[in-house]
Short mmCIF file of C-alpha atoms and ligand atoms in Angstrom, two decimals:
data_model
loop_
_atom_site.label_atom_id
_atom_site.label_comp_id
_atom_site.label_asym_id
_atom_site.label_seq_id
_atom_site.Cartn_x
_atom_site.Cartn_y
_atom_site.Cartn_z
CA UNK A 959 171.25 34.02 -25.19
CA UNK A 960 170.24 32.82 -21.37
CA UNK A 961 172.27 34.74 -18.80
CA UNK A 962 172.60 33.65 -15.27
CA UNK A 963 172.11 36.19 -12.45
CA UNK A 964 175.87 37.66 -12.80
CA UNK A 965 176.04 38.47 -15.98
CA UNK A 966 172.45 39.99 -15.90
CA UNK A 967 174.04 41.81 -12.68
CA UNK A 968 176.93 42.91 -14.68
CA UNK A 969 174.64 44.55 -17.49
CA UNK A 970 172.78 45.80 -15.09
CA UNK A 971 175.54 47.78 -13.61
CA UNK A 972 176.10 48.86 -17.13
CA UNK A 973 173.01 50.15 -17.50
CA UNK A 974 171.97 47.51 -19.96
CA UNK A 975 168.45 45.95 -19.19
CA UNK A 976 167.77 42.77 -21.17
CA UNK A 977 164.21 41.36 -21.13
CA UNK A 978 164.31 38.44 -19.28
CA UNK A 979 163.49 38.69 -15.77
CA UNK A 980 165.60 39.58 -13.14
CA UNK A 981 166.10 36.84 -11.12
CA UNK A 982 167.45 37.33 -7.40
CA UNK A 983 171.32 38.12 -7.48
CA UNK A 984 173.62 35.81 -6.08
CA UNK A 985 176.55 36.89 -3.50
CA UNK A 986 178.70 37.08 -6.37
CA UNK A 987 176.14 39.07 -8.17
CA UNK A 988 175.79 41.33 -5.70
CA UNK A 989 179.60 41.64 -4.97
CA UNK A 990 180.30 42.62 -8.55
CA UNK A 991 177.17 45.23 -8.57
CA UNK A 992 178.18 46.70 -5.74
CA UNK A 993 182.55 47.22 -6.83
CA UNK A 994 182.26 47.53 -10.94
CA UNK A 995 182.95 51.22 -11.65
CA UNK A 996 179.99 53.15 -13.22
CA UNK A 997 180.80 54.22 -16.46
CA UNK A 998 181.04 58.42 -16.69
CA UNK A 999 181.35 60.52 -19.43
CA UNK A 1000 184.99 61.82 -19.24
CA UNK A 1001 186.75 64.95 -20.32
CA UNK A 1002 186.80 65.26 -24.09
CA UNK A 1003 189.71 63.10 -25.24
CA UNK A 1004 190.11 59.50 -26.43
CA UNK A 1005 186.32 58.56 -25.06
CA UNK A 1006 184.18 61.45 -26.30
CA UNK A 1007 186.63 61.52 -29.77
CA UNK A 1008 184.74 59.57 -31.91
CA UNK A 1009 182.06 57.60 -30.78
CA UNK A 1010 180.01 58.34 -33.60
CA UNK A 1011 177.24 56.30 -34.97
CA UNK A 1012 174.02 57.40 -32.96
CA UNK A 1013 170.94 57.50 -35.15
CA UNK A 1014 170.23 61.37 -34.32
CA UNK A 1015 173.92 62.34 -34.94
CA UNK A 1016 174.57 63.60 -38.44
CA UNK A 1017 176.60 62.14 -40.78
CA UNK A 1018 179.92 62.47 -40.92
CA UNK A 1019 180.32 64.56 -38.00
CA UNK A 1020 181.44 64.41 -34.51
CA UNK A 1021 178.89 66.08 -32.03
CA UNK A 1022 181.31 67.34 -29.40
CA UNK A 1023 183.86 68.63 -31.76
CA UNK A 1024 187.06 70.33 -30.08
CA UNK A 1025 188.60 73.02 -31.99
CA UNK A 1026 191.88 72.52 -34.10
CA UNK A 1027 194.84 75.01 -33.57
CA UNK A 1028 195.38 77.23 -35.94
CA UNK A 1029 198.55 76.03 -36.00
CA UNK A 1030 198.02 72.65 -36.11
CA UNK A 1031 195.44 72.78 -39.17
CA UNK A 1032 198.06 74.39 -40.81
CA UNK A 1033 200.75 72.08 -39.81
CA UNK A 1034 198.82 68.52 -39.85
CA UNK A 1035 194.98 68.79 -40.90
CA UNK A 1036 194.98 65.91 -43.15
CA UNK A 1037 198.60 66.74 -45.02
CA UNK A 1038 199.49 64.54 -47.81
CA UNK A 1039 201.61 61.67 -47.58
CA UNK A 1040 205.53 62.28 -46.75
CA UNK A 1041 206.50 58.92 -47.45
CA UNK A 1042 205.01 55.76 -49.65
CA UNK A 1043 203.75 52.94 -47.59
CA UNK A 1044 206.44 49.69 -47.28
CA UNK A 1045 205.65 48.05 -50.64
CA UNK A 1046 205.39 44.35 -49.12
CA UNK A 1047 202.89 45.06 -46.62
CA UNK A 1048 200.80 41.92 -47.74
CA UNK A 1049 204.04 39.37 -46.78
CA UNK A 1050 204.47 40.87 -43.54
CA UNK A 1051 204.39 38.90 -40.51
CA UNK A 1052 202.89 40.37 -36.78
CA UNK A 1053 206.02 42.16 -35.68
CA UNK A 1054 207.23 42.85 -39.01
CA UNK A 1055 203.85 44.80 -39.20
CA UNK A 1056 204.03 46.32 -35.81
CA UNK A 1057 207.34 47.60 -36.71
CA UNK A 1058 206.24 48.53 -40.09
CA UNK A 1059 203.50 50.37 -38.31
CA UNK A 1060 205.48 52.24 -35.66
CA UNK A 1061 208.20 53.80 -37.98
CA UNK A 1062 205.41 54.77 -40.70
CA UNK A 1063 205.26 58.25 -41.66
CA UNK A 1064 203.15 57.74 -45.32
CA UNK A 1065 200.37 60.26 -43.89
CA UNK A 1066 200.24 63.97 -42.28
CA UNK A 1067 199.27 62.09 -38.65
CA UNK A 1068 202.80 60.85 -37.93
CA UNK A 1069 203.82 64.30 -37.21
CA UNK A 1070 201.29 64.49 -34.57
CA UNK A 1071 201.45 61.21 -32.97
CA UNK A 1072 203.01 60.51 -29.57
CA UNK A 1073 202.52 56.86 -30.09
CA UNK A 1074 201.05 54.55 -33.22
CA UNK A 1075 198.35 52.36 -31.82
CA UNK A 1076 198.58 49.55 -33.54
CA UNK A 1077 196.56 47.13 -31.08
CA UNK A 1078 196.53 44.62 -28.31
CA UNK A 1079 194.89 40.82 -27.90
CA UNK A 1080 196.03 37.67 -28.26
CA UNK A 1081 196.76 36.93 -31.99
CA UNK A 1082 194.61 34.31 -32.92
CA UNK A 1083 191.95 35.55 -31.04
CA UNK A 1084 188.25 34.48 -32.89
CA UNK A 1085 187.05 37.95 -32.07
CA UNK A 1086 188.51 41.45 -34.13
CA UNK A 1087 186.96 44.64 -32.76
CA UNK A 1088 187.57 47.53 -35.28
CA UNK A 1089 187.67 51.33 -33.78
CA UNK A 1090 188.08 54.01 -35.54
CA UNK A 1091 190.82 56.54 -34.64
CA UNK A 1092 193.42 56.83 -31.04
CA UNK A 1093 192.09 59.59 -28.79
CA UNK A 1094 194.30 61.43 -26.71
CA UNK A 1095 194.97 58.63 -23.95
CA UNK A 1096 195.23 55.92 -26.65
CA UNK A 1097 197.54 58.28 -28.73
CA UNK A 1098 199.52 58.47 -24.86
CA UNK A 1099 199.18 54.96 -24.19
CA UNK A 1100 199.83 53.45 -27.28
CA UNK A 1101 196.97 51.13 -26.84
CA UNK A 1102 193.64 50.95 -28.53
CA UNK A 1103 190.20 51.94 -26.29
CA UNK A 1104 191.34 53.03 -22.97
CA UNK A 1105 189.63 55.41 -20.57
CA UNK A 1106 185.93 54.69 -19.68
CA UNK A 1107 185.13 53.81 -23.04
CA UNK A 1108 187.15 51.38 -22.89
CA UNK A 1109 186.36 49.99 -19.48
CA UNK A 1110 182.79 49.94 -20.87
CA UNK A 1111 183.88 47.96 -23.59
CA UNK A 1112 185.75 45.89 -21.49
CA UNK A 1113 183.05 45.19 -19.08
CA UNK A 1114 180.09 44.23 -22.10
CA UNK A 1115 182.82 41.52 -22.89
CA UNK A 1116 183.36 40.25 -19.24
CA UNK A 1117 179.79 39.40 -19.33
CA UNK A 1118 180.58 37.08 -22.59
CA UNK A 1119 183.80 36.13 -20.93
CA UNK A 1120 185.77 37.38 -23.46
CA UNK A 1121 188.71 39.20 -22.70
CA UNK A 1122 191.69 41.12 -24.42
CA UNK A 1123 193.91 40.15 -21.64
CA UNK A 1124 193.46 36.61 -21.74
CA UNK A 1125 195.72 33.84 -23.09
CA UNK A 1126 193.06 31.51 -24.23
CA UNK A 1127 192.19 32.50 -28.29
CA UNK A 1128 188.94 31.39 -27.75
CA UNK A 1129 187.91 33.48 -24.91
CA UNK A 1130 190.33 36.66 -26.08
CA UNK A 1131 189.77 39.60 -28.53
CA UNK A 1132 191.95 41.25 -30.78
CA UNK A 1133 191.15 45.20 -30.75
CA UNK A 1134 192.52 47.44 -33.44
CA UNK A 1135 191.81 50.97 -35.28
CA UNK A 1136 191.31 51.82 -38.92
CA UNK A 1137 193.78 54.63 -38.13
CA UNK A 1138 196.65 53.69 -36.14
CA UNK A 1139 197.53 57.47 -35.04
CA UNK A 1140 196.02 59.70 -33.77
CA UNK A 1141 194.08 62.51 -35.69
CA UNK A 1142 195.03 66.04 -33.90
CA UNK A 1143 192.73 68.40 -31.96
CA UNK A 1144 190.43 65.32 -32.08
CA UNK A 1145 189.39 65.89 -35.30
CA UNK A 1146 187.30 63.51 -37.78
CA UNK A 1147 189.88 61.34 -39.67
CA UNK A 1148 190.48 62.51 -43.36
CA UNK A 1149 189.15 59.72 -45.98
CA UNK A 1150 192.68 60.08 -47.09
CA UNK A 1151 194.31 59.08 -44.07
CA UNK A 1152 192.04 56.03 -43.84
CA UNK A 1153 192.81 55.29 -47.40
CA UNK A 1154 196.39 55.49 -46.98
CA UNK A 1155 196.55 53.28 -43.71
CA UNK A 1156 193.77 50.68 -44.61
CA UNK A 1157 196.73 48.40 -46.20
CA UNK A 1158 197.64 47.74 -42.17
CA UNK A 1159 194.65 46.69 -40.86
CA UNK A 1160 194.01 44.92 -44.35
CA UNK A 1161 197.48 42.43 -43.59
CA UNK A 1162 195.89 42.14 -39.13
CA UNK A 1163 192.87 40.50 -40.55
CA UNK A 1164 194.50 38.16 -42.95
CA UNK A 1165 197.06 37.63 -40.08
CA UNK A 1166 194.75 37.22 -37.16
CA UNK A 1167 192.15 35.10 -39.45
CA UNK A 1168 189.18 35.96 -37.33
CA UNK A 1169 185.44 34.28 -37.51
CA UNK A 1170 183.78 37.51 -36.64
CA UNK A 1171 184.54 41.10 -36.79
CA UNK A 1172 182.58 43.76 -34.50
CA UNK A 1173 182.97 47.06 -36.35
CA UNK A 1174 182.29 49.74 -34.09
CA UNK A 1175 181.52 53.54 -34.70
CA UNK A 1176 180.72 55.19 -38.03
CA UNK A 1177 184.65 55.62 -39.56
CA UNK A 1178 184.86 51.93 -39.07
CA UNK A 1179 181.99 50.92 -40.42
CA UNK A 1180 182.41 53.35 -43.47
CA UNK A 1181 186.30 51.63 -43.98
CA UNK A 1182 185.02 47.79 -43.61
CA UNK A 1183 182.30 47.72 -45.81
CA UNK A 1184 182.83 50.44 -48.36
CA UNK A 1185 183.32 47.44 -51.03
CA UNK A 1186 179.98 45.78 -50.13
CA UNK A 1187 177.41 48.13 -49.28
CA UNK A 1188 176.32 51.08 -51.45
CA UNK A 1189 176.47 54.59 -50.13
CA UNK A 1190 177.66 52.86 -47.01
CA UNK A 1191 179.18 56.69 -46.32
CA UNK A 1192 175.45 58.43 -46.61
CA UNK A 1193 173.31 55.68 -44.35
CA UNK A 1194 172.86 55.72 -40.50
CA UNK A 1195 174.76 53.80 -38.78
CA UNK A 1196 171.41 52.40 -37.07
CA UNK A 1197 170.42 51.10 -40.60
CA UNK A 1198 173.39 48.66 -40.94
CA UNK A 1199 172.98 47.24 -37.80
CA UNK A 1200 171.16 43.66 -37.29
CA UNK A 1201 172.84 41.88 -40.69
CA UNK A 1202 175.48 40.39 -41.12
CA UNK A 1203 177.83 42.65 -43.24
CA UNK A 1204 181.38 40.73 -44.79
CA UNK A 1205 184.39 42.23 -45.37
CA UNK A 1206 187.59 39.69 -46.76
CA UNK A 1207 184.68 36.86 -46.51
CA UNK A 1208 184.83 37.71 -42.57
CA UNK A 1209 181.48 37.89 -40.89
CA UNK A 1210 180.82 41.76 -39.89
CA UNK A 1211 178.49 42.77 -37.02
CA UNK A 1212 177.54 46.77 -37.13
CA UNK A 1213 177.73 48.29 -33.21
CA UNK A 1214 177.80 51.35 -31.76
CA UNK A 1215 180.94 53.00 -30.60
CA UNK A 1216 181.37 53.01 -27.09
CA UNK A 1217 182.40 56.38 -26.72
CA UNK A 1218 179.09 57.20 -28.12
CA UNK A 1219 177.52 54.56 -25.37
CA UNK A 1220 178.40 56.52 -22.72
CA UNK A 1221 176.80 59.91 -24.05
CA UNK A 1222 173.82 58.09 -25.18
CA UNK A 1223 172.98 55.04 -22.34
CA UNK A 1224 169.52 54.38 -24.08
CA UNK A 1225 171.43 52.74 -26.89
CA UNK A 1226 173.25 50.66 -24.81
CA UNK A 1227 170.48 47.90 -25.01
CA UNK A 1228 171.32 48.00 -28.79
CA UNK A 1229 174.90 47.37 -28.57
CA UNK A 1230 173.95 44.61 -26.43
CA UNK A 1231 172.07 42.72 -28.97
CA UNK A 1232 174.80 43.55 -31.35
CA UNK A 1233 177.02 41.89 -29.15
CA UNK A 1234 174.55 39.26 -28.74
CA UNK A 1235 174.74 38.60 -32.52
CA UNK A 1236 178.18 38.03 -33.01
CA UNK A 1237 178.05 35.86 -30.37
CA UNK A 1238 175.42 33.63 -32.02
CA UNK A 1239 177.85 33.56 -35.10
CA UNK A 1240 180.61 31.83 -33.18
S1 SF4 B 2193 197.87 56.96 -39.70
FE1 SF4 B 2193 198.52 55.07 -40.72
S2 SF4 B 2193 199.28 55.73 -42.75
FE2 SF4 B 2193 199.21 57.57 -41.40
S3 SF4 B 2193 201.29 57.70 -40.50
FE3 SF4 B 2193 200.00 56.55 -39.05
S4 SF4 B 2193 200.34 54.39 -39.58
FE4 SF4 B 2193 201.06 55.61 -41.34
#
């Protein structure tokens, strides 16, 4: 993909070197340089939650795990469900299913929630990005990759001039979670409670009808393709980028969480190209 002097500016800033030469910014360039925030790692939380799927983390477990409550594991760790699912999930329309969503109590994690998170972009966006779980400020927020994860993630789209703000479907993303509350103590979700709340983000795709799916972080990797790729659970994340996965016929990219981004920067350059990809697929 060529990039002009901005965008190579903007990745830059991000700590994202591509190989082609840099060029000599422009004013704009160097405006943008000099104002975008530099992405920190924050306080444990929503950002440092999840972002699983580095190749040296291992599987199936968070490395900056905060501890669980006594209480609370006794109260919420991955309790059955209290109620059944609505039965006519699969006929729902958008604000049926937001509704749906936000009065759902069919797993342990609604008596834990402050908000569901059930996610934001313009509804015919071409773009779905899949997370995993709400950290704490999502779970506070009621919106889907905030904090400086998300401004990372926001910023790696700026420079494809997408958006999740925008009004124009073909320049917007749609941004969701397997999970659409959030796990407590910051926990790993339970396969469970991804089992249980799948049916959700099973009716946003068929709603939203996207041409490309960026699944991002090892829980939403492990949720999208579980169907189509063997031992999906047991293989690096690393290993599934760089194909083109499917899930519901949708094209599925593999990337790195960006929680995980902004503990590990040298892997930035990977979620790049992974970016890059679903790009070319449009
Ligand atoms: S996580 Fe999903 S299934 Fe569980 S209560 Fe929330 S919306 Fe319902």
């Amino acid at each position: 993909m060529e990039l002009d002097a901005r965008q190579r500016a903007m990745l830059e800033e991000m700590g994202i070197r591509v190989w082609t030469p840099i060029e000599s910014m422009s004013e704009d360039a160097l405006a943008f340089a000099e104002s975008a925030p530099v992405p920190v790692p924050g306080p444990l939380g929503s950002d440092t939650r999840l972002g699983s799927g580095g190749p040296t983390l291992p599987t199936q477990t968070r490395s900056v795990p905060t501890p669980v409550p006594a209480e609370a594991k006794s109260s919420v760790y991955a309790e059955p469900a209290s109620r059944a699912l609505p039965a006519d999930i699969a006929a729902m329309g958008w604000d049926d299913l937001e509704t749906a969503v936000a009065g759902c109590q069919a797993c342990g994690l609604c008596k834990s929630r402050k908000n569901t998170v059930f996610g934001v972009g313009h509804r015919q966006a071409r773009w779905l990005i899949v997370g995993e779980a709400p950290g704490e400020n999502e779970d506070l927020q009621g919106e889907p990759f905030v904090g400086q994860a998300g401004k990372l993630l926001d910023n790696m789209l700026k420079v494809l001039g997408r958006s999740r703000t925008s009004d124009d479907e073909a320049q917007s993303v749609y941004i969701a979670n397997v999970l659409k509350c959030r796990p407590p103590g910051n926990r790993n979700p339970a396969p469970e409670e991804v089992l249980q709340c799948e049916p959700y983000l099973r009716r946003q795709v068929a709603l939203l009808q996207p041409r490309i799916i960026l699944a991002m972080g090892r829980f939403a990797v492990q949720s999208l393709l579980q169907h189509s790729v063997p031992d999906v659970a047991t293989l690096p994340l690393g290993r599934l980028r760089g194909q083109v996965h499917r899930y519901e016929g949708v094209p599925v990219v593999v990337s790195y969480h960006p929680a995980y981004l902004l503990r590990t920067p040298q892997d930035k350059a990977k979620a790049w190209e992974d970016l890059c990809l679903a790009q070319s697929l449009m």
